[in-house]
Every structure is written in structure tokens, then in C-alpha cells.
Coordinates of C-alpha atoms and ligand atoms in Angstrom, one line a residue:
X163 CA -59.7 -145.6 252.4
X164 CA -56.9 -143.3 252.5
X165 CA -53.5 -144.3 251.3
X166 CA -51.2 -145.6 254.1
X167 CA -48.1 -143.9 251.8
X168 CA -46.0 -141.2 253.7
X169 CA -48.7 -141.2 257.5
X170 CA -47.4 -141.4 260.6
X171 CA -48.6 -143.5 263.2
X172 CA -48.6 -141.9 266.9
X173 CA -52.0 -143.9 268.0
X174 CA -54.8 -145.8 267.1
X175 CA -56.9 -143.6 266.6
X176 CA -55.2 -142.2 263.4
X177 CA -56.4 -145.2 261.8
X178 CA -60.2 -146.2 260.7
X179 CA -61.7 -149.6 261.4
X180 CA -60.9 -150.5 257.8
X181 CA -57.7 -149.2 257.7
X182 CA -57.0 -151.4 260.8
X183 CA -58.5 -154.5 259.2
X184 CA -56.5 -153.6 255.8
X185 CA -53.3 -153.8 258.0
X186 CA -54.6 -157.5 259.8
X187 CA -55.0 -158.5 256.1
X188 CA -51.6 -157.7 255.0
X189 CA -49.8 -158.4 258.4
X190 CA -51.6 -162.5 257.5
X191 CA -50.3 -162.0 254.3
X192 CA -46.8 -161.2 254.8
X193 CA -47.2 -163.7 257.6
X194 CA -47.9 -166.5 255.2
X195 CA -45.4 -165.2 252.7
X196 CA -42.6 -165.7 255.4
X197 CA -43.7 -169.4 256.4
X198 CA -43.5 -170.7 252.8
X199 CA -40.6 -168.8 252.2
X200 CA -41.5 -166.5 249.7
X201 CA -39.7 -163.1 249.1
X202 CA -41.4 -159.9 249.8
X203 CA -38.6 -157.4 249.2
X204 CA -41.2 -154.3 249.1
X205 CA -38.7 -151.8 250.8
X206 CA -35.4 -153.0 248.6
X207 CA -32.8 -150.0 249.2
X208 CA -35.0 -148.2 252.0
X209 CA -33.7 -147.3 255.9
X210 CA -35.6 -147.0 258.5
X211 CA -34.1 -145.1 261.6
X212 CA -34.8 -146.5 264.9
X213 CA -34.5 -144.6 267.8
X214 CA -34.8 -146.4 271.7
X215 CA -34.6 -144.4 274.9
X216 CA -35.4 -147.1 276.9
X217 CA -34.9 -150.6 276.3
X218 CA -36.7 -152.9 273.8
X219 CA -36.7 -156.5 273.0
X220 CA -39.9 -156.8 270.9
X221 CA -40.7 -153.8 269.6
X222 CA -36.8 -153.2 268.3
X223 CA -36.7 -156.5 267.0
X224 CA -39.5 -156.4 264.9
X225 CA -38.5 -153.0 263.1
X226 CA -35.6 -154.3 262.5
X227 CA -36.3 -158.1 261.0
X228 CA -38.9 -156.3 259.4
X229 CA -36.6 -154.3 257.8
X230 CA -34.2 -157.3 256.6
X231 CA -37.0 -159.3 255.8
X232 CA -38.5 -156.4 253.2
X233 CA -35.0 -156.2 251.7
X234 CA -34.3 -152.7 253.6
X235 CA -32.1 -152.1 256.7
X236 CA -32.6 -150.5 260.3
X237 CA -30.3 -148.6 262.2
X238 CA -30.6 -148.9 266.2
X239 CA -29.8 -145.8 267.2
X240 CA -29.5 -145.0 271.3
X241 CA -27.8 -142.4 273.3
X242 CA -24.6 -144.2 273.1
X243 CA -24.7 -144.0 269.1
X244 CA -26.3 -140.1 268.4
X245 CA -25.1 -137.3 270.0
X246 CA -28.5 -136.1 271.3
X247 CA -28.9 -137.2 274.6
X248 CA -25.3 -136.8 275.4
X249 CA -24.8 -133.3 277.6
X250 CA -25.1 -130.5 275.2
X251 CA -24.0 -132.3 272.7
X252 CA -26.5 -132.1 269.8
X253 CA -30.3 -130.4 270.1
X254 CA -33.0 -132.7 268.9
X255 CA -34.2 -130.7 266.0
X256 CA -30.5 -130.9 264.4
X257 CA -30.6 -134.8 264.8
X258 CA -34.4 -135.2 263.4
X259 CA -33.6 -132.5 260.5
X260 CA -30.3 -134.4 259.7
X261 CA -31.7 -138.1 260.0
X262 CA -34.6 -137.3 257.5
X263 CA -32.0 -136.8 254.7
X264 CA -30.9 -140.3 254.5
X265 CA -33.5 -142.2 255.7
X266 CA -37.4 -143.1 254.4
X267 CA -39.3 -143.5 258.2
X268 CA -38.3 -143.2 261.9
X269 CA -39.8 -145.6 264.4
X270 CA -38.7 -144.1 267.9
X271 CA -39.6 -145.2 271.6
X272 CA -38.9 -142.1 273.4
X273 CA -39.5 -141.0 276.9
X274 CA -42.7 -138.7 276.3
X275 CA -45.3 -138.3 274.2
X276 CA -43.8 -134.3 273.8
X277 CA -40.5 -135.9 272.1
X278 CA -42.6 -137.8 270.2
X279 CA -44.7 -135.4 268.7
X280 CA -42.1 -132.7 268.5
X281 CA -40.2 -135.4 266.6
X282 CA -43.5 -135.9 264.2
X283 CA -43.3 -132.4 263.4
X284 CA -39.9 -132.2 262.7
X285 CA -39.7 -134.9 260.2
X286 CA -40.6 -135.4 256.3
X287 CA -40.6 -139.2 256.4
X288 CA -43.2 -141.3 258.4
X289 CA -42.6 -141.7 262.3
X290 CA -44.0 -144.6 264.4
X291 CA -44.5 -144.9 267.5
X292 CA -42.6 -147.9 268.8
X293 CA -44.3 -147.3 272.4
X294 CA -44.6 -143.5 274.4
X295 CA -46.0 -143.5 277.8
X296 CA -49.6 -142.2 276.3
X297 CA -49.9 -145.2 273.4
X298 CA -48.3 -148.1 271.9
X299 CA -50.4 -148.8 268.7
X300 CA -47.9 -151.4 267.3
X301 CA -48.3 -153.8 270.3
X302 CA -52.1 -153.2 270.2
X303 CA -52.4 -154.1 266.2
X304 CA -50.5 -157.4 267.1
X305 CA -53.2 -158.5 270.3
X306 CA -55.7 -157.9 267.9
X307 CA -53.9 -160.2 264.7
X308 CA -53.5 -162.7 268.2
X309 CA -56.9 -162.3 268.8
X310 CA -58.5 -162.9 265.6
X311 CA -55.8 -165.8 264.8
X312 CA -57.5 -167.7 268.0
X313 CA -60.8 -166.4 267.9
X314 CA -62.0 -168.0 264.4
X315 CA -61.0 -164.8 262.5
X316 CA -62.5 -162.1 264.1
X317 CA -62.6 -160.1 266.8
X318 CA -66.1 -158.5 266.9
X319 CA -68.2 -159.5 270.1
X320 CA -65.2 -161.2 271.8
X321 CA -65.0 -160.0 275.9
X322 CA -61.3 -159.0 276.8
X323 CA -60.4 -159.3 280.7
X324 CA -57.6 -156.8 280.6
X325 CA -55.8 -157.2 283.8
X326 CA -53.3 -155.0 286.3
X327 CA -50.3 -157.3 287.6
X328 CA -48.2 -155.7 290.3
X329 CA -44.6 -154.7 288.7
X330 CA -41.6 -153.2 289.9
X331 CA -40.5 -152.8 286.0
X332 CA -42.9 -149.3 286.3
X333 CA -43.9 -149.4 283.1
X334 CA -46.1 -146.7 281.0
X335 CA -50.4 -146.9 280.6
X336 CA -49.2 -146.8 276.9
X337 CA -50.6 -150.3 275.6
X338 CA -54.3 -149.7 277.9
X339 CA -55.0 -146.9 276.1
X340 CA -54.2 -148.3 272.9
X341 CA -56.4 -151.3 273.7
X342 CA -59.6 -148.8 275.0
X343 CA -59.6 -146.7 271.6
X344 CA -58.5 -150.7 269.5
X345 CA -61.6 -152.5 271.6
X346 CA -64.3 -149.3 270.4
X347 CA -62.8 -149.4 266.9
X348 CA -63.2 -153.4 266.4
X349 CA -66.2 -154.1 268.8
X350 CA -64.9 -156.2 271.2
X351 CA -65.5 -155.7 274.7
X352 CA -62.9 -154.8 277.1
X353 CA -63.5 -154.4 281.5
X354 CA -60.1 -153.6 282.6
X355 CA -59.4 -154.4 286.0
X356 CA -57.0 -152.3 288.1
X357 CA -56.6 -151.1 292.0
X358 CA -58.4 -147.5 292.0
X359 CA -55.6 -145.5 291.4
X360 CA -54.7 -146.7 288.4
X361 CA -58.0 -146.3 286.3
X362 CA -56.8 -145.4 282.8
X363 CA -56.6 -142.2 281.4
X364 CA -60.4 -140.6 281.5
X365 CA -59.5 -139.3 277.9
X366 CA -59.3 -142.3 276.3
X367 CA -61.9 -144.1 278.1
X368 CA -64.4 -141.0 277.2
X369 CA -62.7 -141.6 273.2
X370 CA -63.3 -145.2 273.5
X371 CA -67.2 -144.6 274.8
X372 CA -68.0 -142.0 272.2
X373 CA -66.7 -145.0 269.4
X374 CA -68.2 -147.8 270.9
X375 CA -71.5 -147.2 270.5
X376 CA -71.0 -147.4 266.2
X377 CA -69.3 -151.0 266.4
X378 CA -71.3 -152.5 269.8
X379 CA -68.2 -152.9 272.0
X380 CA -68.5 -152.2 275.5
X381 CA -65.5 -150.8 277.6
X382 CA -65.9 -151.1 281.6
X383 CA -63.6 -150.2 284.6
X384 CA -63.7 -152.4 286.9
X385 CA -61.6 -152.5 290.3
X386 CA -61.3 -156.6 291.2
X387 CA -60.4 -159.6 289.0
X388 CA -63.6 -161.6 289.4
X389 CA -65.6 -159.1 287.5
X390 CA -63.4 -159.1 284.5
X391 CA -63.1 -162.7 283.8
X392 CA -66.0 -164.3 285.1
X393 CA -67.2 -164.3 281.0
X394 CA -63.6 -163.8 279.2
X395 CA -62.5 -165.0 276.3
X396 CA -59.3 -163.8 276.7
X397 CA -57.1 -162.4 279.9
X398 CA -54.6 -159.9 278.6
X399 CA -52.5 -159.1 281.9
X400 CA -50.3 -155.7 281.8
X401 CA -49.0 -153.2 284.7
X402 CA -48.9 -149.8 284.3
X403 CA -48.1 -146.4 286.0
X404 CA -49.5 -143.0 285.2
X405 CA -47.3 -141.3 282.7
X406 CA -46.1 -138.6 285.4
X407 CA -44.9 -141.0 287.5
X408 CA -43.4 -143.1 284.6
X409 CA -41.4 -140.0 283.3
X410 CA -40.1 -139.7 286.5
X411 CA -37.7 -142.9 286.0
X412 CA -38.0 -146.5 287.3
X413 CA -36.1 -145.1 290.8
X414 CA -38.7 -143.1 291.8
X415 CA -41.9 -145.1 290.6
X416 CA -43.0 -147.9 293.1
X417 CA -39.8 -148.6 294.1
X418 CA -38.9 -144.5 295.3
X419 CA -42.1 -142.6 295.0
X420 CA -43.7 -142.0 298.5
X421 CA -47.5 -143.0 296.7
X422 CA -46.1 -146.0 295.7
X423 CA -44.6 -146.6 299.0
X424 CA -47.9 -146.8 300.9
X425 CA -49.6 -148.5 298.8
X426 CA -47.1 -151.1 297.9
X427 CA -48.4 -154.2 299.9
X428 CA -51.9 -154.1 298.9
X429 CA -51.1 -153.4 294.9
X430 CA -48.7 -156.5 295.7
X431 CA -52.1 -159.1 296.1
X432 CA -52.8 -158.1 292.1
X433 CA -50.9 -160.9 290.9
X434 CA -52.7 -163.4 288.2
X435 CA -52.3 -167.0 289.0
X436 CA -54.4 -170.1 288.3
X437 CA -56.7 -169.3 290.6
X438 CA -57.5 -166.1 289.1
X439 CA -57.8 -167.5 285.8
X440 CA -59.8 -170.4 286.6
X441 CA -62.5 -167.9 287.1
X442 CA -62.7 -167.0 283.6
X443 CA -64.4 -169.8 281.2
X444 CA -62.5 -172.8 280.5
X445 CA -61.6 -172.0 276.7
X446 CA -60.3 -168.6 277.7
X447 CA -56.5 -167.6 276.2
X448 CA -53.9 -165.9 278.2
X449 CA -52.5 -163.2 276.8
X450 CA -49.4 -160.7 277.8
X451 CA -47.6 -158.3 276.0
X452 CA -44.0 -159.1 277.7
X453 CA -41.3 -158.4 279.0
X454 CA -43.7 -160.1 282.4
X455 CA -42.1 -159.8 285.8
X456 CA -42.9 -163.6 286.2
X457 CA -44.0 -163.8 290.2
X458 CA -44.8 -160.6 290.4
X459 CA -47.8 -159.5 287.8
X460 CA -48.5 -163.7 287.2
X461 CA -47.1 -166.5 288.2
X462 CA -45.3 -169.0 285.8
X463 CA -48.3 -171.5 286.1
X464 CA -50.3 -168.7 283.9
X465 CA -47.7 -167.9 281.7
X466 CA -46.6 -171.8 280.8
X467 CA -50.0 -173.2 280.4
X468 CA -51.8 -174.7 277.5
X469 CA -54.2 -171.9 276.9
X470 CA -51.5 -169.1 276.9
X471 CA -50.5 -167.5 273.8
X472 CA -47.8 -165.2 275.3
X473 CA -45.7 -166.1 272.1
X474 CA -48.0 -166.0 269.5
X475 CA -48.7 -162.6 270.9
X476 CA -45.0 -161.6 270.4
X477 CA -44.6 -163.6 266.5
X478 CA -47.1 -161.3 265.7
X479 CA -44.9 -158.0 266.3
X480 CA -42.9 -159.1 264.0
X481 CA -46.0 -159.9 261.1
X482 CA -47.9 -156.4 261.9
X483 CA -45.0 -154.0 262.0
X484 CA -43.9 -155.3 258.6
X485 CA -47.3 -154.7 257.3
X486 CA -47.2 -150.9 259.1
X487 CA -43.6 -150.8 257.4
X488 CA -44.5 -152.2 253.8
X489 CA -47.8 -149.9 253.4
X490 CA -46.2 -146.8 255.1
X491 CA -42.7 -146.5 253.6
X492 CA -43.7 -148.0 250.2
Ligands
LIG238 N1 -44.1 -155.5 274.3 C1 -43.0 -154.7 274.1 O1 -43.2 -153.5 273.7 O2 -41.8 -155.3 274.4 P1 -40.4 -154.6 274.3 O3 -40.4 -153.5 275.4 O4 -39.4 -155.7 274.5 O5 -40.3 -153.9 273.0

């Protein structure tokens, strides 16, 4: 295994089954470490910059308990702090080459994968990605932690119903794409179920097909509900745009964009309520990455119930991005 020391992390893909595992391992550890209240002040002295051009309630708070909690120290850092992003204030490459002299790793959301990977180039300390419109690897690493935590330590042969909810909020394909190449990398089985014009991305379905066949998962498309959960053991709902659309800005996605417009009542019956989980086997766990436009995607019923683990989902943020952090900026 290579050492984690001074990578990036830009999608899942950079990372090998055992690397992945590795990371569980530690993300339990540190987990455990936290519960009994032991300190585990790997980073003492380090800073992490963390850059959001959109907002963030998980994903920021994570990076930056995480970076309390391993005895270093985040800055938030959003268009109303930097100069970049103001009107020809300050070009990007100025900020990134001035940030990497004071700081040991960048996590950054930004607004497209280009930023992202211009900003990867740029930089001499680690960058994360804290969620682009092409991936979100940090939210996938903690479904899977969720996933193994409720499914007797492993993931390997469990069947994912992985679900499109209807959602004004427009958000990116960034966490299905993560979860196709995660699913071929683990072996668990994944049949995402979205309206036809939202099939994911044909490059990471071909990437997770050409995997899958080396760990037994199997990844299917599906385009109704029923066909998805009828042997899940968990639903993971999630919305999604393409990432065109999704640069274009919230105004102009289903709320503005003509596409949207005429196809907004029939994408408005993929909503996931009881009903639609009570297809799925009884012992099945409901899973969603939040924020969830409650009403709209699913309804409260699925989101309060017993068997959903919506908040285990988002502990575990907190427990795999301090792993990512310890191993990467050590
Ligand atoms: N799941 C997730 O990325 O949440 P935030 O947008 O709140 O960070």
C-alpha cells in the first residue's frame, strides 16, 4: 500500500480497495478514541485551509472539528473572507500559491471540477475534495463506514437501492458517481433508480463495470423504484442534476431551465415515502446524505423512522474525514 503522506484526494478512484478499507479502519479507530475520550492530537500545530463556494453544513463541519479534534486548526475561507471571487480582485493562482505557504492541506468545495483540479495543480500541500459537481469521495467513504457499521462489518455482497428524490435544491451528480466507482471497488451491489434523463454519467458507470467484475459487485440503471428495492438492504435516496446544468446556478436549474420546466410535474412523482420503502425487505436501512428537501425527495415518515440512519450517516463525516486528515497531512 502506498503511503497516504502528502496525496490528494479528488475521487475515489485515487484510492485502492485496501487503501479504502485502511481508511474504515482508522476512521473506527479515531471513532472509538473520541467516545472514550482519548486524545489523538496527530496534527498538533498543522492548518488546514478550507475553501466553500457554496454552502456546507456537513462537509465544512467535519474538516473543521476534525481539525480541533487532531489538535490543528481550520480556516473557513469564502468569498467574503479571500479576495478571489471578489471582481478582479485577486487571480486564483495568486491565492493557491500564497495559501500553500502557511498552511499543510486545502480541502475546497468549489463550483467545478476545472477549479478543482486547476487548484490540485497549483498546490504543494494535499487538496481534498470536499464535494465538486463530478465527485464527492468524502461523503461516499462515510455511506460506506455507515454501511459496514449496520451491516455486521462489511460491506461485500450487500444490494444498495440508490434512489432519485425530486429537489428544487439542484444539486450536483457528485455523490452517484462516487458511490458507482465505491460500489465496484467494495463489491456491493448498487441499481440506481432515476427518471431517464438523469442516468449517471456513462463514464463512471463504464469505470465502475470494468472494476466490478474483480470484487463481484454488480451496478444497474434502473428507471422506476420497484426495481431497486424490491431486494435492498439499504435505500440511499439523493437528487442530482447534470453538472452543466448544476454550473449554471440553482436559478436556472429546475426552477429556470426550460428542460426542467417541462419535465417538472412528472420528475415531481419521484418522491420516497413509506410506500416506496415498504417495497424493499423489512430489515432494510434508510439512508441520505443531507441537507434532504423533506416533502420533496421523501417524506418525513422515511426520514424519522426506526430503520433510518440519516444521522449515523452524517456522525460518520466527522469520523472518516479525520482519518483522510490524520493519514494525509501527517
Ligand atoms: N452531505 C453534504 O455534503 O452536506 P453539506 O452540503 O452540508 O456539506
Amino acid at each position: 500500500m502506498r503511503t497516504f503522506k502528502g496525496r490528494n484526494l479528488l475521487g475515489i478512484n485515487e484510492l485502492t480497495r485496501d487503501e479504502v478499507l485502511f481508511l474504515l479502519d482508522t476512521a473506527d479507530d479515531l471513532k472509538r478514541a473520541r467516545k472514550m475520550g482519548q486524545p489523538h492530537e496527530y496534527l498538533r500545530g498543522k492548518s488546514l485551509a478550507g475553501i466553500f463556494a457554496t454552502q456546507s453544513t456537513r462537509t465544512s463541519c467535519s474538516f473543521e472539528t476534525a481539525m480541533t479534534n487532531l489538535g490543528g486548526h481550520m480556516m473557513w475561507l469564502d468569498k467574503d473572507r479571500i479576495w478571489s471571487g471578489s471582481a478582479g480582485a485577486e487571480n486564483w493562482h495568486d491565492t493557491i500559491m500564497t495559501l500553500t505557504r502557511y498552511v499543510d492541506g486545502i480541502a475546497y468545495r468549489p463550483v467545478t471540477r476545472e477549479l478543482l483540479e486547476e487548484t490540485e495543480r497549483l498546490s504543494t500541500v494535499p487538496v481534498i475534495n470536499a464535494s465538486c459537481p463530478v465527485e464527492h469521495p468524502t461523503q461516499a467513504l462515510a455511506d460506506v463506514m455507515t454501511m459496514r457499521e449496520h451491516g455486521g462489518g462489511s460491506v461485500k455482497g450487500a444490494k444498495v437501492a440508490f434512489l432519485w428524490g425530486y429537489n428544487e435544491l439542484n444539486p450536483p451528480a457528485g455523490l452517484t458517481n462516487s458511490t458507482l466507482v465505491m460500489a465496484a471497488k467494495m463489491g456491493f451491489d448498487v441499481t440506481i433508480a432515476c427518471p431517464r434523463d438523469m442516468d449517471p454519467d456513462p463514464r463512471y458507470i463504464q469505470w465502475a463495470n470494468e472494476e466490478a467484475p474483480q470484487t463481484g459487485a454488480r451496478i444497474n440503471i434502473v428507471h422506476s423504484y420497484e426495481e431497486a428495492t424490491k431486494d435492498a438492504d439499504f435505500i440511499n435516496i439523493y437528487s442530482w442534476v447534470s453538472p452543466e446544468i448544476f454550473a449554471e446556478g440553482p436559478e436556472t436549474g429546475y426552477r429556470g431551465n426550460p428542460k426542467f420546466a417541462a419535465y417538472k410535474e412528472t420528475l415531481k412523482n419521484w418522491i420516497v415515502t413509506k410506500a416506496v420503502v415498504d417495497t424493499a425487505p423489512k430489515q432494510v436501512k434508510v439512508m441520505h446524505c443531507l441537507p434532504a428537501s423533506r416533502g420533496e425527495e421523501v417524506s418525513d415518515e422515511v426520514l424519522d423512522a426506526p430503520n433510518s440512519i440519516i444521522f449515523d450517516e452524517a456522525e460518520n463525516r466527522l469520523h472518516t474525514i479525520k482519518a483522510l486528515l490524520a493519514l494525509l497531512l501527517q
